[in-house]
PDB file of C-alpha atoms and ligand atoms in Angstrom:
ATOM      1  CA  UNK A   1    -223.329  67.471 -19.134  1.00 65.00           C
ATOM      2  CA  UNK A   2    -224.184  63.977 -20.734  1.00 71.00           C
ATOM      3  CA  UNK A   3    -221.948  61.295 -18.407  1.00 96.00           C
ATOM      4  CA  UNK A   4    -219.659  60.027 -21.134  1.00 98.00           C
ATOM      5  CA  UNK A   5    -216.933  56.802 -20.584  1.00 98.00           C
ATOM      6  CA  UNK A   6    -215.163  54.669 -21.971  1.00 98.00           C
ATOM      7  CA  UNK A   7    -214.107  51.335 -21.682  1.00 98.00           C
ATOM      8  CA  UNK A   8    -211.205  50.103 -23.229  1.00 98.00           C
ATOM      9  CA  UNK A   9    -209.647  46.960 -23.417  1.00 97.00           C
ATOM     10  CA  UNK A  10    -207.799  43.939 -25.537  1.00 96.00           C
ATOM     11  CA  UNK A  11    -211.197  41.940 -26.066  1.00 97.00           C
ATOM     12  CA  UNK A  12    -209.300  39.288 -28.580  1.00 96.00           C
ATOM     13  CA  UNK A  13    -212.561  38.051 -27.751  1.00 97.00           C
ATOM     14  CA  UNK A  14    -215.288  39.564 -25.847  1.00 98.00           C
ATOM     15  CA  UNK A  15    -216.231  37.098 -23.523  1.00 98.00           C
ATOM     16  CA  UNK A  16    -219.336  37.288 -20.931  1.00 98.00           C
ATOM     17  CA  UNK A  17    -217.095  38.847 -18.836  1.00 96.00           C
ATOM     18  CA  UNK A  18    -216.390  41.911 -20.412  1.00 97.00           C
ATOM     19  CA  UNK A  19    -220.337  41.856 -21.517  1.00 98.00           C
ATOM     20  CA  UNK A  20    -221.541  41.966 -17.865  1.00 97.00           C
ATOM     21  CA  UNK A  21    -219.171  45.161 -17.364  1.00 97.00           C
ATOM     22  CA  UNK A  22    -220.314  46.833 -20.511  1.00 98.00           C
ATOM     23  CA  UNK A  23    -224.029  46.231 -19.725  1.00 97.00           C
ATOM     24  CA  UNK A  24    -223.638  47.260 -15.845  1.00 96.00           C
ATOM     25  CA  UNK A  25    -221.776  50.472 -16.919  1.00 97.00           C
ATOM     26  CA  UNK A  26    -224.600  51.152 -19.408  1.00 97.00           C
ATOM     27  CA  UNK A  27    -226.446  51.428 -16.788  1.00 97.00           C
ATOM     28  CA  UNK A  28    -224.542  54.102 -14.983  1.00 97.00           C
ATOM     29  CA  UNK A  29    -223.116  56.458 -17.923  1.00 97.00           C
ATOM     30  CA  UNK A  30    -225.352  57.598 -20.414  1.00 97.00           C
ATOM     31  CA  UNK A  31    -222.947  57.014 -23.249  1.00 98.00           C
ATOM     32  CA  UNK A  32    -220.131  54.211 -23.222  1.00 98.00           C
ATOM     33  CA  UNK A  33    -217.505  53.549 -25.796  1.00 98.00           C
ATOM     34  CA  UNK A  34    -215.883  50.018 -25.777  1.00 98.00           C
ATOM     35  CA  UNK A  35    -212.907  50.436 -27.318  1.00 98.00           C
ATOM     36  CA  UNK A  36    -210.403  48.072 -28.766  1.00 97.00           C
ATOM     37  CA  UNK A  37    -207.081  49.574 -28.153  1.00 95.00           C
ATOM     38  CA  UNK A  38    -204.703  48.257 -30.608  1.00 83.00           C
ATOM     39  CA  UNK A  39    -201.780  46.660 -28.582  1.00 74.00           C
ATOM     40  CA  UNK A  40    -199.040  46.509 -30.600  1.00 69.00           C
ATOM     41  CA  UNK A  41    -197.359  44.358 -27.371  1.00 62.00           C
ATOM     42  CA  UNK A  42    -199.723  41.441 -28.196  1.00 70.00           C
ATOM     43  CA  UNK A  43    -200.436  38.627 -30.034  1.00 87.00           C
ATOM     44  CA  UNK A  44    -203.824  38.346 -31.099  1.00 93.00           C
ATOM     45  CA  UNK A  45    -206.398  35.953 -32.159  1.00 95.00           C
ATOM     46  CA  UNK A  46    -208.576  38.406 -33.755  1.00 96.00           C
ATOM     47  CA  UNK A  47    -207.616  41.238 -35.756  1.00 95.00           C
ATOM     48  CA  UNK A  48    -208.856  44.775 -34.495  1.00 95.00           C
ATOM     49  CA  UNK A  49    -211.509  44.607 -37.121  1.00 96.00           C
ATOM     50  CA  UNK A  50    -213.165  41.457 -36.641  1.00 97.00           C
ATOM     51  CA  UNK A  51    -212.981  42.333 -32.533  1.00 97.00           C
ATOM     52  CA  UNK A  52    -215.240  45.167 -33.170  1.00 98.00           C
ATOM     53  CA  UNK A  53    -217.189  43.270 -35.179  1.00 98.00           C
ATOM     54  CA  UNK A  54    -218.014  40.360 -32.646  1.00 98.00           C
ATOM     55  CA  UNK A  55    -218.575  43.403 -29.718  1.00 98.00           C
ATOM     56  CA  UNK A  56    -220.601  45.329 -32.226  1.00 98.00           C
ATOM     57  CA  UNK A  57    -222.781  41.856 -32.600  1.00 98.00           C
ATOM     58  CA  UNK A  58    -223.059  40.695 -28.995  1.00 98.00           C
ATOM     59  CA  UNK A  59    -223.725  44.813 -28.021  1.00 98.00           C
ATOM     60  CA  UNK A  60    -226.482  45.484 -30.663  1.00 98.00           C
ATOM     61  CA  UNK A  61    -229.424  45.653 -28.056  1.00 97.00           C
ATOM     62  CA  UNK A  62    -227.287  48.162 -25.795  1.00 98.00           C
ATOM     63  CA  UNK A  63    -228.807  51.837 -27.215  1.00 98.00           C
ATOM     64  CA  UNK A  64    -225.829  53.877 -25.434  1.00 98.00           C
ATOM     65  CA  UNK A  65    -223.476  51.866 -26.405  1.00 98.00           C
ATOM     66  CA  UNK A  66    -220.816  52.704 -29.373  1.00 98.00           C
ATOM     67  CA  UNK A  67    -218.156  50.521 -30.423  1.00 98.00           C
ATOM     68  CA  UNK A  68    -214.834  51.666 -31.919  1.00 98.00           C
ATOM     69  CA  UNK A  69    -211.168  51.091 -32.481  1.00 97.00           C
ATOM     70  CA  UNK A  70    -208.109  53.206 -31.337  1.00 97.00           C
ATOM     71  CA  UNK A  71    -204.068  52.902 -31.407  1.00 94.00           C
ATOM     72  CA  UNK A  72    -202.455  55.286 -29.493  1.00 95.00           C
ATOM     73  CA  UNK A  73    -202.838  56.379 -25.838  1.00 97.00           C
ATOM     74  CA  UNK A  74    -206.090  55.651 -23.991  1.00 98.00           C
ATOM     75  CA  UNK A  75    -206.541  59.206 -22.752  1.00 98.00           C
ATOM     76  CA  UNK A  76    -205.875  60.449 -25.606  1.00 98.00           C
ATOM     77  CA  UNK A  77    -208.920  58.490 -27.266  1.00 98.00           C
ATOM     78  CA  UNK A  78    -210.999  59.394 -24.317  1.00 98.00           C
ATOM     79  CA  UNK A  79    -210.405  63.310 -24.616  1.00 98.00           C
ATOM     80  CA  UNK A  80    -211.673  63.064 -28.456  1.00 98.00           C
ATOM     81  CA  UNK A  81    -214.830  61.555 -27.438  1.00 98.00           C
ATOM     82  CA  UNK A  82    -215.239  63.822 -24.549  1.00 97.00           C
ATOM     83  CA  UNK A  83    -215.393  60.973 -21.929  1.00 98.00           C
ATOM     84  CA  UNK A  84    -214.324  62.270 -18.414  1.00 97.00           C
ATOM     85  CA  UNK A  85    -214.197  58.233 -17.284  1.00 98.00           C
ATOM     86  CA  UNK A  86    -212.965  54.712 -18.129  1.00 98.00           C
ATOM     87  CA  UNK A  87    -214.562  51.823 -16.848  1.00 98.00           C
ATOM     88  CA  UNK A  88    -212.143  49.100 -15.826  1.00 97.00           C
ATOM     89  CA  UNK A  89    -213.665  45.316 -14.449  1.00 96.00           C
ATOM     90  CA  UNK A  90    -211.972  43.660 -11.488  1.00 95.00           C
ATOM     91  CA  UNK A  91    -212.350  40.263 -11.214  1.00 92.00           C
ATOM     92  CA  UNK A  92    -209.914  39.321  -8.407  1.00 88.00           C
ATOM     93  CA  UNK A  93    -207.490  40.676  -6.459  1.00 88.00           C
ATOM     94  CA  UNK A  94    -204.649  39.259  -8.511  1.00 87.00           C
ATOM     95  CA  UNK A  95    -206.025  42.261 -11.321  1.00 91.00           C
ATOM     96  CA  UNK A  96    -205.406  44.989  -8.494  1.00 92.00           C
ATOM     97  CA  UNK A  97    -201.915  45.812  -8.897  1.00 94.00           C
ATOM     98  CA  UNK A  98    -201.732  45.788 -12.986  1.00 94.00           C
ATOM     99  CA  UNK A  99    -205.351  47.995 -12.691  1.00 96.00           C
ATOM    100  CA  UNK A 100    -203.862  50.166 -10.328  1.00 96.00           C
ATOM    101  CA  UNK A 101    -200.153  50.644 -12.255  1.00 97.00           C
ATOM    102  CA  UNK A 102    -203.085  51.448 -15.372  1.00 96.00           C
ATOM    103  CA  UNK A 103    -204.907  53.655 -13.580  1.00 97.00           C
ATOM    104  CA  UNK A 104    -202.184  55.617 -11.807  1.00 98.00           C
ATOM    105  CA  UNK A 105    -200.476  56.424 -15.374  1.00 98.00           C
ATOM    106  CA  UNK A 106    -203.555  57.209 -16.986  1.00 98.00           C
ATOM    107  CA  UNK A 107    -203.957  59.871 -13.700  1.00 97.00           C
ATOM    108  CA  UNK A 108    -200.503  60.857 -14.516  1.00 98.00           C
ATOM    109  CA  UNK A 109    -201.291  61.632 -18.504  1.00 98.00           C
ATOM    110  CA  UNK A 110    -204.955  63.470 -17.730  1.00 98.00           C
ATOM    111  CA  UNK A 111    -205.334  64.025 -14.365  1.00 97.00           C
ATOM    112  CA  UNK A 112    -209.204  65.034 -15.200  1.00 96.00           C
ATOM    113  CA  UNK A 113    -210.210  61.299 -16.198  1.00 97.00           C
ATOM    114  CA  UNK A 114    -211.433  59.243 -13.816  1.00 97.00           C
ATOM    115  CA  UNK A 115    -210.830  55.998 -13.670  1.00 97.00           C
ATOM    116  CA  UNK A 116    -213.959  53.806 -11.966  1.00 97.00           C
ATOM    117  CA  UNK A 117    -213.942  49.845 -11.202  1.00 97.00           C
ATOM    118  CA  UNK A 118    -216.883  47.616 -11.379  1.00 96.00           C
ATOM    119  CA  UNK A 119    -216.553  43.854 -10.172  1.00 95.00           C
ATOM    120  CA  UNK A 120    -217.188  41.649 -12.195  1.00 93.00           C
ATOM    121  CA  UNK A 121    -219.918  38.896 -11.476  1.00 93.00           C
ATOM    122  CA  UNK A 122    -218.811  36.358  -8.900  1.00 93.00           C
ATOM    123  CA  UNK A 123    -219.440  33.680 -12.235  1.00 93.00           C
ATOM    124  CA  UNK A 124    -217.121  35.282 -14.114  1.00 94.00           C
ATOM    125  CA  UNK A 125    -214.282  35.661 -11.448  1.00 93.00           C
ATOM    126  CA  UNK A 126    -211.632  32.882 -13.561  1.00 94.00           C
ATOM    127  CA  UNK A 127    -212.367  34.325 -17.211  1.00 96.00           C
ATOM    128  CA  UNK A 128    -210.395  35.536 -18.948  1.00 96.00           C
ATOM    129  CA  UNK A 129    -210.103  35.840 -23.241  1.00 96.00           C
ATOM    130  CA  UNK A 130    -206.565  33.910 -22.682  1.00 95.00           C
ATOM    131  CA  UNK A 131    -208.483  30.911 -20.936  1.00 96.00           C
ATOM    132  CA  UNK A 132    -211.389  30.851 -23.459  1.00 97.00           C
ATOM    133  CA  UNK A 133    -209.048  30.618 -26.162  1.00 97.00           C
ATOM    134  CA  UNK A 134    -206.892  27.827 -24.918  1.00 97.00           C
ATOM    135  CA  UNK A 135    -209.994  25.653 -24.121  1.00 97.00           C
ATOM    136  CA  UNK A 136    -211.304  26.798 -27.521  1.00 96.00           C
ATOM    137  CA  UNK A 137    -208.069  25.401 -28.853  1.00 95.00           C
ATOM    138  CA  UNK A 138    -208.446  21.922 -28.031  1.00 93.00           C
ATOM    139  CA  UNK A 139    -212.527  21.835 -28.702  1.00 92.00           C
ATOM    140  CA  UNK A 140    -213.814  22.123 -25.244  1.00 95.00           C
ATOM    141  CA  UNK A 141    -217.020  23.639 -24.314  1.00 96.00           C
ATOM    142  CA  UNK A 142    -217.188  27.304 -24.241  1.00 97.00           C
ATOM    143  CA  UNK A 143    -220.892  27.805 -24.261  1.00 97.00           C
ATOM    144  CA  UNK A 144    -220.966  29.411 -20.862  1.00 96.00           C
ATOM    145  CA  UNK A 145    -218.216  31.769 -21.427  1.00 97.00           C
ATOM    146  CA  UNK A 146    -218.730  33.796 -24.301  1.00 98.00           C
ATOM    147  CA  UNK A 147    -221.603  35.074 -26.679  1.00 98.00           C
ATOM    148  CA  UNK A 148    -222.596  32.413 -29.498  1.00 98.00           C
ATOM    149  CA  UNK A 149    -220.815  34.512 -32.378  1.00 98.00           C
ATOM    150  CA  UNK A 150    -217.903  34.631 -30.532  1.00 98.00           C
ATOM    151  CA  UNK A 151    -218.203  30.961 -29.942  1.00 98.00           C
ATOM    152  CA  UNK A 152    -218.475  30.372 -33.446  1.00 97.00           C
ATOM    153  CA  UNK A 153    -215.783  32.259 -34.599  1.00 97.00           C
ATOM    154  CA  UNK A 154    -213.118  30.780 -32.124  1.00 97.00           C
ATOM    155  CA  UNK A 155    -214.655  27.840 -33.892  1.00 96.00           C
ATOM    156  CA  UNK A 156    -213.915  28.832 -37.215  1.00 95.00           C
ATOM    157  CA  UNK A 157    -210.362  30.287 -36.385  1.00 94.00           C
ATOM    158  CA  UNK A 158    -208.929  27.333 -34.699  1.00 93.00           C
ATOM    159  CA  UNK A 159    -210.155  25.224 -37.712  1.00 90.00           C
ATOM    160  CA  UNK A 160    -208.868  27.436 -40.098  1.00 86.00           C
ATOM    161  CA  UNK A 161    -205.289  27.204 -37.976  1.00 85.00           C
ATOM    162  CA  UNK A 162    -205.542  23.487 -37.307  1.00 80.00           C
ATOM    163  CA  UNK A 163    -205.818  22.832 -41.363  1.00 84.00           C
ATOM    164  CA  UNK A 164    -203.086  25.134 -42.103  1.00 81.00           C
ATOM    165  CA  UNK A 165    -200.698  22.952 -39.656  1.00 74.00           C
TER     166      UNK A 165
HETATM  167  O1  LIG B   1    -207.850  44.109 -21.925  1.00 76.20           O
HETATM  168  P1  LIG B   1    -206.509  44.592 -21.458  1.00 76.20           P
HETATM  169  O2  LIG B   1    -205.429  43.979 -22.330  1.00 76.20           O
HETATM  170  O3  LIG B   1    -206.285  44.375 -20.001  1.00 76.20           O
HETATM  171  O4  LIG B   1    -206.482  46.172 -21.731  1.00 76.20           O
HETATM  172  C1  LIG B   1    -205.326  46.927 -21.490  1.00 76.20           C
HETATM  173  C2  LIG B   1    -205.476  48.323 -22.142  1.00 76.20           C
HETATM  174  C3  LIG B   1    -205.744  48.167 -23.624  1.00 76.20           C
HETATM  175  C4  LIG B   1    -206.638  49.058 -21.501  1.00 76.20           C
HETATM  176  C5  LIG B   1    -204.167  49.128 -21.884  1.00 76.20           C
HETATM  177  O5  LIG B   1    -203.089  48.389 -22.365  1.00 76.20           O
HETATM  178  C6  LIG B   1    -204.185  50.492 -22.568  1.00 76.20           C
HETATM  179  O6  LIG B   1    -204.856  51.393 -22.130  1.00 76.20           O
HETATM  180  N1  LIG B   1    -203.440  50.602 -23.697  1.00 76.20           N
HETATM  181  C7  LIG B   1    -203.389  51.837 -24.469  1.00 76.20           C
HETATM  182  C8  LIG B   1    -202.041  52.504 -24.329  1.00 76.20           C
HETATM  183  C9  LIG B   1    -202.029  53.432 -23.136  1.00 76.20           C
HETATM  184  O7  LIG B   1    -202.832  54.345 -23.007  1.00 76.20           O
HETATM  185  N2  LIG B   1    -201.044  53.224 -22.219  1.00 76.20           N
HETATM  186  C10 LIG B   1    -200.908  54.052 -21.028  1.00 76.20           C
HETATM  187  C11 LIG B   1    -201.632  53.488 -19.830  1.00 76.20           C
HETATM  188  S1  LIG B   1    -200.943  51.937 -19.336  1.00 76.20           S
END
């Protein structure tokens, strides 16, 4: 049975973060879907589209690993792909309690899902896509935080914003 997972998340952007998860977990599963769940809850930066587009980008030399979109319940996106796990990063233990509220109702919807935690590289610890984009936002540096597409696209939408103000 082909080890199938998926890992789901906001990603309004990727940062190197989430790209140290996705290409640890590669390792592990022999297929992994990153999915951008569409959070209605949310206010985003990028629409779904152009998310998938920057993970699709910064991804590309990943073989196993498939990019989508989904809005609806997480389990329920995992079940059509016939993943039996979602990957979930852990950066500190200030994640542990939202992760584990997640994880529990996710147990509670399809008990047969596992849910498995990788932590994420002591040098990413303090990112976060919220933090990138507020330094974006007043022109600092974000070289050593996210992919260069991403880069240039927080670029591009914060001068795009900036000139409609
Ligand atoms: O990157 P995030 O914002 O921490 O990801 C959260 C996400 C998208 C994984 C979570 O909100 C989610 O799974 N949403 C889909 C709706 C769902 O399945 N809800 C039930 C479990 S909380």
């Amino acid at each position: 049975m082909a080890s199938i997972a998926v890992c789901p998340g906001s990603f309004d952007p990727i940062t190197y973060g989430h790209l140290d998860i996705i290409t640890r977990g590669a390792k592990v599963f022999e297929q992994i879907y990153v999915v951008v769940l569409n959070n209605s809850s949310k206010n985003s930066l990028f629409s779904v589209e152009e998310r998938v587009e920057l993970i699709r980008e910064v991804t590309k030399d990943l073989p196993n690993v498939v990019v989508d979109s989904f809005q609806g319940l997480l389990v329920e996106y995992a079940k059509s792909v016939n993943a039996k796990a979602i990957i979930r990063g852990l950066r500190a233990v200030s994640d542990f309690e939202y992760e584990m509220q997640i994880t529990s109702m996710n147990r509670v919807l399809e008990e047969d899902i596992e849910t498995f935690f990788i932590m994420t590289n002591n040098q990413y610890s303090f990112l976060s896509s919220s933090i990138v984009k507020e330094v974006a936002k007043y022109g600092g540096d974000i070289s050593e935080l996210v992919p260069r597409p991403v880069k240039e696209s927080l670029k591009e939408k914060f001068t795009k914003l900036h000139n409609q103000e």
